[in-house]
Every structure is written in structure tokens, then in C-alpha cells.
PDB file of C-alpha atoms in Angstrom:
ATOM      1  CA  UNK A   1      58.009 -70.559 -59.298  1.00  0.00           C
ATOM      2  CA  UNK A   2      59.000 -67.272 -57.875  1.00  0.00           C
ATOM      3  CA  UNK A   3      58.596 -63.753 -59.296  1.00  0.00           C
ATOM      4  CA  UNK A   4      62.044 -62.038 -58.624  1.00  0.00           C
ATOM      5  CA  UNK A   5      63.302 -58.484 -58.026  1.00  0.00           C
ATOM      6  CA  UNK A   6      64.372 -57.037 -61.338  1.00  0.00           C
ATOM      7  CA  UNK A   7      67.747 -55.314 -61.239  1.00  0.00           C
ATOM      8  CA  UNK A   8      68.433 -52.039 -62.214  1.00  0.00           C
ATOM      9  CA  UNK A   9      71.277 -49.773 -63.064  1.00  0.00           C
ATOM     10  CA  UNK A  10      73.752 -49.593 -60.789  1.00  0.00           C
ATOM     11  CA  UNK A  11      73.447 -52.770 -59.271  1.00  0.00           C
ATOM     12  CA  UNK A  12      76.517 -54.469 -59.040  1.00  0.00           C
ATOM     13  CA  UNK A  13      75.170 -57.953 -60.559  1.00  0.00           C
ATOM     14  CA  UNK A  14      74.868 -56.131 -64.155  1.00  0.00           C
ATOM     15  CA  UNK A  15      78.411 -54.673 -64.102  1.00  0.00           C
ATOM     16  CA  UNK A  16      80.546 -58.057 -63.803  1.00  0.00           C
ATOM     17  CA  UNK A  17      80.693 -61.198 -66.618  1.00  0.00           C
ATOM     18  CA  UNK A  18      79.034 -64.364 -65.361  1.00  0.00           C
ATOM     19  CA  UNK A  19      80.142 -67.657 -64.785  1.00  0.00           C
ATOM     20  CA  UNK A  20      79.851 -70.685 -66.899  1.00  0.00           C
ATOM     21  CA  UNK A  21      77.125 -73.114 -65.707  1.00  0.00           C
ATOM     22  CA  UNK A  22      79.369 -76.807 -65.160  1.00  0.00           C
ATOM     23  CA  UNK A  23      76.497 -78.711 -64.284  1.00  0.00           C
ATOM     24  CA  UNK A  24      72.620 -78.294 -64.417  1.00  0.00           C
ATOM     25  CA  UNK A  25      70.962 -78.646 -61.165  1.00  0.00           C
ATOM     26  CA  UNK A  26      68.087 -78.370 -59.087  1.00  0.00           C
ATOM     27  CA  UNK A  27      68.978 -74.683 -57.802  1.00  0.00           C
ATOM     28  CA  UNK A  28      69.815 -73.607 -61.695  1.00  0.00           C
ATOM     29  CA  UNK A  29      66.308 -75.613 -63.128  1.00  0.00           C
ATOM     30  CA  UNK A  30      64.473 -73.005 -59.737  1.00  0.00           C
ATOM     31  CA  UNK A  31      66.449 -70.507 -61.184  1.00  0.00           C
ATOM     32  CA  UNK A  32      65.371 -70.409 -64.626  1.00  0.00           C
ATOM     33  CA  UNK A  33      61.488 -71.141 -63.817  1.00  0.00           C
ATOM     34  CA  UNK A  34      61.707 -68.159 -61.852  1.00  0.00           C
ATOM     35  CA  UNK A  35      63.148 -66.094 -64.803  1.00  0.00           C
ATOM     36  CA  UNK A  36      60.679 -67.492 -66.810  1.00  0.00           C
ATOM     37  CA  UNK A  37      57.915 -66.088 -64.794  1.00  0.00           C
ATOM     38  CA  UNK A  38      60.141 -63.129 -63.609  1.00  0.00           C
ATOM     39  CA  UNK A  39      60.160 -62.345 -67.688  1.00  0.00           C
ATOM     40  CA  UNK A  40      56.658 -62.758 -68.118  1.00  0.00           C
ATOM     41  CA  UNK A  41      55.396 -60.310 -65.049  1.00  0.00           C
ATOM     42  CA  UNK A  42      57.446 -58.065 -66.625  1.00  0.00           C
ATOM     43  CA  UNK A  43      56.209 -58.701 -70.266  1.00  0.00           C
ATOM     44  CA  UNK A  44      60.085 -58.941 -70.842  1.00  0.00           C
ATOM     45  CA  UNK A  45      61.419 -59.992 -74.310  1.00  0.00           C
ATOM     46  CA  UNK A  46      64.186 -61.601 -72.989  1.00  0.00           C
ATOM     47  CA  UNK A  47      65.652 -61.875 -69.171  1.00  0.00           C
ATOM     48  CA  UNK A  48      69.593 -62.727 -68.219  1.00  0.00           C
ATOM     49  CA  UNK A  49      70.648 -64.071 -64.991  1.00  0.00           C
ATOM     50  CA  UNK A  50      72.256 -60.971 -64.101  1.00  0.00           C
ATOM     51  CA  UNK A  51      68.858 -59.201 -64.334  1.00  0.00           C
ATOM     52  CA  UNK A  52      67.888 -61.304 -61.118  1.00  0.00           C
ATOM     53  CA  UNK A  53      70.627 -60.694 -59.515  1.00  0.00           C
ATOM     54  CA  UNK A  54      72.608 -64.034 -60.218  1.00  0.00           C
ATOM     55  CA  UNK A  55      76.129 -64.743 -61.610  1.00  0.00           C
ATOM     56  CA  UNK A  56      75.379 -67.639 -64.171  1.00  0.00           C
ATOM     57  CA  UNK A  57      75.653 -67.809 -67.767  1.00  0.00           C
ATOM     58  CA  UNK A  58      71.730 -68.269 -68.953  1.00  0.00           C
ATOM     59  CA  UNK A  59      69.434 -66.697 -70.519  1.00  0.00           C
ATOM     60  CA  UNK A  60      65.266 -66.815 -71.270  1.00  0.00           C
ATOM     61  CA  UNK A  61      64.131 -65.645 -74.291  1.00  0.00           C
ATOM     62  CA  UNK A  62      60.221 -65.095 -75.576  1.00  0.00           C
ATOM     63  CA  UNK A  63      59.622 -62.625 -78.614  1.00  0.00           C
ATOM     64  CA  UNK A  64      58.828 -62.989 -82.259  1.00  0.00           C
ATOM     65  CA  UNK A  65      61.534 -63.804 -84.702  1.00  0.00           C
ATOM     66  CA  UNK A  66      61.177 -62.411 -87.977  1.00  0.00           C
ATOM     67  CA  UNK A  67      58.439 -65.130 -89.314  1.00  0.00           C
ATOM     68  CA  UNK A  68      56.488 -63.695 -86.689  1.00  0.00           C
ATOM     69  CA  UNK A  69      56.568 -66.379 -84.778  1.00  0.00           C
ATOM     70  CA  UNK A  70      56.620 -66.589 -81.211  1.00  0.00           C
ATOM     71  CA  UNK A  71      59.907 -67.954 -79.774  1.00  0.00           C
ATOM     72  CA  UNK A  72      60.289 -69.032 -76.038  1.00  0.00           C
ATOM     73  CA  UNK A  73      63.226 -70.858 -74.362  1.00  0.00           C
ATOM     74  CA  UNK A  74      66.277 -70.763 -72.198  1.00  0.00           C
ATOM     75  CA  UNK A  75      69.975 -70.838 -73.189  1.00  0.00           C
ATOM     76  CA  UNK A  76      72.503 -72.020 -70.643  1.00  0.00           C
ATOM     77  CA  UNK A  77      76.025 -71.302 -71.646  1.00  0.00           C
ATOM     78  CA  UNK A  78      75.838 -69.527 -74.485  1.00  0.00           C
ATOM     79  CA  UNK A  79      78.449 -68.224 -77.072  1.00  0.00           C
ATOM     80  CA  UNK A  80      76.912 -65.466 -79.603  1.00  0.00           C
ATOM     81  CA  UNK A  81      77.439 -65.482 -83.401  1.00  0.00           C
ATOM     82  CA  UNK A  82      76.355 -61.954 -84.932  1.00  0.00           C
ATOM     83  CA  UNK A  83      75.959 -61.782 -89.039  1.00  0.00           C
ATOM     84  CA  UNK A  84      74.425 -59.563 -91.495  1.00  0.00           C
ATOM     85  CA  UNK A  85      74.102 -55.492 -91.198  1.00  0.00           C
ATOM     86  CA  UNK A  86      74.749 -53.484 -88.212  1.00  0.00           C
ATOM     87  CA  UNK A  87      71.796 -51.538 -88.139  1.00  0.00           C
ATOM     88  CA  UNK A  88      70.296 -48.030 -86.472  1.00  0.00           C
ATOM     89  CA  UNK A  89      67.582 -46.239 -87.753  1.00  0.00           C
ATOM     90  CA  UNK A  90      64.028 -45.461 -86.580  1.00  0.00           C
ATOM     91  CA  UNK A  91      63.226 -49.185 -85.748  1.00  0.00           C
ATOM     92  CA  UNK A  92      66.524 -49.538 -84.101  1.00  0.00           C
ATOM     93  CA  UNK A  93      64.768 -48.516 -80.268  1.00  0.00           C
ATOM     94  CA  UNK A  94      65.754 -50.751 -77.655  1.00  0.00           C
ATOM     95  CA  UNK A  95      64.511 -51.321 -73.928  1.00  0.00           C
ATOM     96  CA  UNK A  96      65.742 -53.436 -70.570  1.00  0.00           C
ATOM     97  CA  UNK A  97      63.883 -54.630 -67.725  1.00  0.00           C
ATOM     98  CA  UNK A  98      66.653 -53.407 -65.827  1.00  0.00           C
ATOM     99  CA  UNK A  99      66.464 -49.650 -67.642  1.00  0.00           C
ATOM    100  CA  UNK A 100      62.862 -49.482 -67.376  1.00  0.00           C
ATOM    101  CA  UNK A 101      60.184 -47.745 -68.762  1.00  0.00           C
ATOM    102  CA  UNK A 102      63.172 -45.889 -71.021  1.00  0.00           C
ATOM    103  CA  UNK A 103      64.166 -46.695 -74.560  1.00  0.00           C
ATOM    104  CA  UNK A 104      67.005 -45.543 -76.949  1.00  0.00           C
ATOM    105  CA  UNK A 105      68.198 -46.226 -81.053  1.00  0.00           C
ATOM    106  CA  UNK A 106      70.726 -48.704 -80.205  1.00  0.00           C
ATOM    107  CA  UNK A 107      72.373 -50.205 -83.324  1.00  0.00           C
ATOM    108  CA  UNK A 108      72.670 -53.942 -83.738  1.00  0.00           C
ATOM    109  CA  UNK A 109      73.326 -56.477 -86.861  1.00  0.00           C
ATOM    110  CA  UNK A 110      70.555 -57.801 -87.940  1.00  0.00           C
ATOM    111  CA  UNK A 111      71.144 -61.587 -87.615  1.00  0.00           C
ATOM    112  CA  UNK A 112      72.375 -63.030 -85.013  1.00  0.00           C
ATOM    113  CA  UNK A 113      72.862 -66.995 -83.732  1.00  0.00           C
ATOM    114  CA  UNK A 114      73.460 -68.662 -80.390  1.00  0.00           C
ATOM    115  CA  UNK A 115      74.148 -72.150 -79.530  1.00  0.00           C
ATOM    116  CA  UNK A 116      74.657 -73.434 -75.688  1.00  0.00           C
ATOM    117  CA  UNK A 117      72.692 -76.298 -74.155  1.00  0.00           C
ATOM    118  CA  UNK A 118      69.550 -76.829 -72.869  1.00  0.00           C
ATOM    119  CA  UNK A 119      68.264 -77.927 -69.091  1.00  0.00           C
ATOM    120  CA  UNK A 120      68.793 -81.196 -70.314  1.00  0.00           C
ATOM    121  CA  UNK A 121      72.496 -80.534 -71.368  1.00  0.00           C
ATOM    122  CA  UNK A 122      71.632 -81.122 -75.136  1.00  0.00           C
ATOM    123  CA  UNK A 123      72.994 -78.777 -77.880  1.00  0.00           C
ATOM    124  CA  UNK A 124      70.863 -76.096 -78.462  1.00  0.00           C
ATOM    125  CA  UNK A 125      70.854 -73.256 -81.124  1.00  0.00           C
ATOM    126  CA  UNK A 126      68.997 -70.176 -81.768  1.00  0.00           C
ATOM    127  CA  UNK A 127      68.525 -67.875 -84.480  1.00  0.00           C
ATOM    128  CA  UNK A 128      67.375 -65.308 -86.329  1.00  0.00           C
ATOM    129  CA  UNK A 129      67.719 -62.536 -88.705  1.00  0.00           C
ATOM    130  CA  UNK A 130      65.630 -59.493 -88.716  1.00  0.00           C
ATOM    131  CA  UNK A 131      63.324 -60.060 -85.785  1.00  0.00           C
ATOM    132  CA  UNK A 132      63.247 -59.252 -82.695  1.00  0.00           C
ATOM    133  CA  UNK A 133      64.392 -62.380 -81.602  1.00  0.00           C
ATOM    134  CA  UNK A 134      68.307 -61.786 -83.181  1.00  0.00           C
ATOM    135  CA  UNK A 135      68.286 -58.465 -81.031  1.00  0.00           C
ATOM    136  CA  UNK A 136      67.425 -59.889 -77.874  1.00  0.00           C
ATOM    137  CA  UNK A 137      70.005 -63.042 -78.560  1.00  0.00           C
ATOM    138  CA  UNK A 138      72.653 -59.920 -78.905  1.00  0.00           C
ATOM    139  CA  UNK A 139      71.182 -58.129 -75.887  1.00  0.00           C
ATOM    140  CA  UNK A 140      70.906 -60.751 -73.537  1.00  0.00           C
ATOM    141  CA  UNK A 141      74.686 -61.981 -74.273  1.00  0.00           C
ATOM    142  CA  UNK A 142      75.791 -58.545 -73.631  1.00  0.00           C
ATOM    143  CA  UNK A 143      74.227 -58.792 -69.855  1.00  0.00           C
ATOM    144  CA  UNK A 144      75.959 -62.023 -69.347  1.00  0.00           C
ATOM    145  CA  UNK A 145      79.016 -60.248 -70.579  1.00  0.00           C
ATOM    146  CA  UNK A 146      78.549 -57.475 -68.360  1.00  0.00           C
ATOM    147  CA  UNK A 147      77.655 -54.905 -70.738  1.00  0.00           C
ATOM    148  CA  UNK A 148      74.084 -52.976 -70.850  1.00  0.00           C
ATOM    149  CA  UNK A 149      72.572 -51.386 -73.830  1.00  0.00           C
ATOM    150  CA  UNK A 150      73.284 -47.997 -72.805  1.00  0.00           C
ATOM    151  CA  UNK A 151      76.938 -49.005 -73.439  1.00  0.00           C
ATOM    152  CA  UNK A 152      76.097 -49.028 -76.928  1.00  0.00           C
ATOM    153  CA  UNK A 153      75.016 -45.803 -77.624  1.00  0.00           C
ATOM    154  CA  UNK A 154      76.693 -43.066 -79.191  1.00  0.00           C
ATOM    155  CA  UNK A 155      78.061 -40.258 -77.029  1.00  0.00           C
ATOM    156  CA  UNK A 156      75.088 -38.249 -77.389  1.00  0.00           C
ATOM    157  CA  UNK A 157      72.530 -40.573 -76.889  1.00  0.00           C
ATOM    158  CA  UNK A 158      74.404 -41.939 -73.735  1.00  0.00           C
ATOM    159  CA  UNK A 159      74.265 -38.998 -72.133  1.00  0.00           C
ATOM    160  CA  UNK A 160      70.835 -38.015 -72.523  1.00  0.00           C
ATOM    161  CA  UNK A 161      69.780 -41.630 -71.489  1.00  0.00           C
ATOM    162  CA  UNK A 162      71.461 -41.372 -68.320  1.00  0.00           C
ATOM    163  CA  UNK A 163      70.090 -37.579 -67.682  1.00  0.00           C
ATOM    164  CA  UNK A 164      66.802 -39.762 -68.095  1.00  0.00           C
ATOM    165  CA  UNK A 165      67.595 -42.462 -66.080  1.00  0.00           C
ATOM    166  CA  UNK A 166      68.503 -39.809 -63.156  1.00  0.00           C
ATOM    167  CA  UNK A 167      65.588 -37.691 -63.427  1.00  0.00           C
ATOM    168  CA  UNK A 168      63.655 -41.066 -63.172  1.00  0.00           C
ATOM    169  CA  UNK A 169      65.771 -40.710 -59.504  1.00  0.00           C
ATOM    170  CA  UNK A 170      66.291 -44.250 -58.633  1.00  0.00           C
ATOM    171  CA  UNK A 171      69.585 -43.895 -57.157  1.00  0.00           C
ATOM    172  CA  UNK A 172      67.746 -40.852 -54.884  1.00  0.00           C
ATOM    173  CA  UNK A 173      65.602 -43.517 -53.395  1.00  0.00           C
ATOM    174  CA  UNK A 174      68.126 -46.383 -53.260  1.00  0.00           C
ATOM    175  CA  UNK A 175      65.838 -48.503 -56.436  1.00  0.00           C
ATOM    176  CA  UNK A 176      68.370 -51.116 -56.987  1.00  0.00           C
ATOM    177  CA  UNK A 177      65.782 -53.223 -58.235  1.00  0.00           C
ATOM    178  CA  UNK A 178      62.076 -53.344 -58.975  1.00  0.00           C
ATOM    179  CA  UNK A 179      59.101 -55.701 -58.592  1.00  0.00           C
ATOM    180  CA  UNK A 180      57.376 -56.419 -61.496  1.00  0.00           C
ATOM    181  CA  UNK A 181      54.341 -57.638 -59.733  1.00  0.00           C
ATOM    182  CA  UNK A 182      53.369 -54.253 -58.318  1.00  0.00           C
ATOM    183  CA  UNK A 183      54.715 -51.514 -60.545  1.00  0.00           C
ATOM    184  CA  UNK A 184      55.225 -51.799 -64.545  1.00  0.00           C
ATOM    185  CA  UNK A 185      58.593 -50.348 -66.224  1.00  0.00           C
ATOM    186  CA  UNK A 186      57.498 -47.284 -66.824  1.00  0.00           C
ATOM    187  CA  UNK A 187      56.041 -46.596 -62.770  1.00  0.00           C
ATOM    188  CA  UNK A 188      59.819 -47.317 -61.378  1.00  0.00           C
TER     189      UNK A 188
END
């Protein structure tokens, strides 16, 4: 297992919708053991392919749900069902590995349900409602769909996330991406 590069962005990988996965093989079983461990460097709830920089439609997940449990798997494929209240208020702040260090109110219902299949190709759902596990099902769908958090924010908040995100000057230095084994999110 590999540690990848985090995108960040501006990188063209998190701008474009991803491709379906047709069959699961060897390359796409590497690929999500490294976004496993890519998501734990990073102490990442969640990680989409994008977010290293490949075009498939999966996803890792590992967060609480709202039982407090801790949740932890991998969604290849999947289609997102979203249910209850859209919610923003004070507990409403959301991060990204690939907007690091940086977080914003960024409403979201409060259930939300996935189904896709596993590594195996079995049937697999996920769900939630009120945890952080039914946000990161909605935010890590968005990635595969192309779309970041930061799309999601109101006018306002938009704009003063990306003044932040360019007085964080990435862009200056050409940061495209970001190693999560020698900096955290909030050093890039």
C-alpha cells in the first residue's frame, strides 16, 4: 500500500465526473488500499478517487455515524440517495483533504444513503442520518460528480473561502497536490 499525493484545488482531476468502474481488478483493489491508507495519513473522513488523482467512481469512507459508531469501507459505483432536512447552522462546518487545513458552514440534509458494490461486486449500502457519516456519503459523491464543497456555499461564503484558499498561495507555488506524510492540512 502506497500513500498518495492528495489533490488540491485547481487540479484538473477534481473538476471532471468520473467513470463507472465495469469490472473490479487488480489495479482498482491497489487503488483503493492506497486510498485507504492515503485517508488515514491524512486523518481524512472520507477520500474519492478524484482526490488521488484518478477518474473512477469509488469512494473510502471512515467516520462516526450518528450511533457513534465508527464506520469504515469503500463504495465502488455509487448512486446517492439524500433524505431528511437540509441543514446549516453552527455544526454545519465542513472540510476536504483537497481544501486543506480550511473549513466553511456548508449546508447538507441530514440523512443520506448510498448503495454500489463492494470489491467483491456484491450489493452494498450505506447509511445514515445525522452523523457524520451521511455528510461525507453526500460529500464524497459530489467529488465523483465533479463538484467540491466550496460549490456549495452561498455567495458570500464562497468568496471569502477562496480569498482564503489564495492567501494560503498554493497556486503561487504551483501546490497541485500535497503529501500527507510530511505536512498536515493545515501546513499546505
Amino acid at each position: 500500500m502506497t500513500v498518495r499525493p492528495i489533490t488540491i484545488l485547481g487540479h484538473r482531476a477534481l473538476e471532471r465526473p468520473t467513470r463507472r468502474v465495469r469490472e473490479v481488478t487488480e489495479d482498482i483493489r491497489t487503488l483503493v488500499a492506497d486510498m485507504f491508507e492515503t485517508n488515514d495519513a491524512a486523518d481524512g473522513a472520507g477520500l474519492a478517487a478524484t482526490q488521488v488523482g484518478a477518474r473512477w467512481r469509488i469512494f473510502v469512507y471512515a467516520c462516526e455515524d450518528a450511533a457513534g459508531v465508527e464506520r469504515r469501507g469503500v463504495v465502488v459505483n455509487p448512486r446517492l440517495e439524500r433524505f431528511g432536512k437540509l441543514v446549516l447552522d453552527e455544526e454545519s462546518i465542513e472540510g476536504c483533504l483537497s481544501v486543506p487545513g480550511l473549513g466553511w458552514p456548508t449546508a447538507r440534509f441530514t440523512g443520506a444513503r448510498v448503495t454500489g458494490i463492494d470489491l467483491e461486486g456484491e450489493p452494498v449500502e450505506v447509511s445514515d442520518e445525522g452523523g457524520v457519516l451521511a455528510r461525507c456519503l453526500q460529500h464524497e459523491t459530489d467529488h465523483l460528480d465533479g463538484t467540491l464543497y466550496l460549490d456549495r456555499l452561498s455567495p458570500t461564503a464562497r468568496r471569502e473561502a477562496l480569498d482564503a484558499v489564495t492567501a494560503r498561495g498554493w497556486r503561487a507555488r504551483g501546490l497541485l497536490t500535497w503529501d500527507p506524510r510530511q505536512l498536515a492540512a493545515d501546513e499546505v
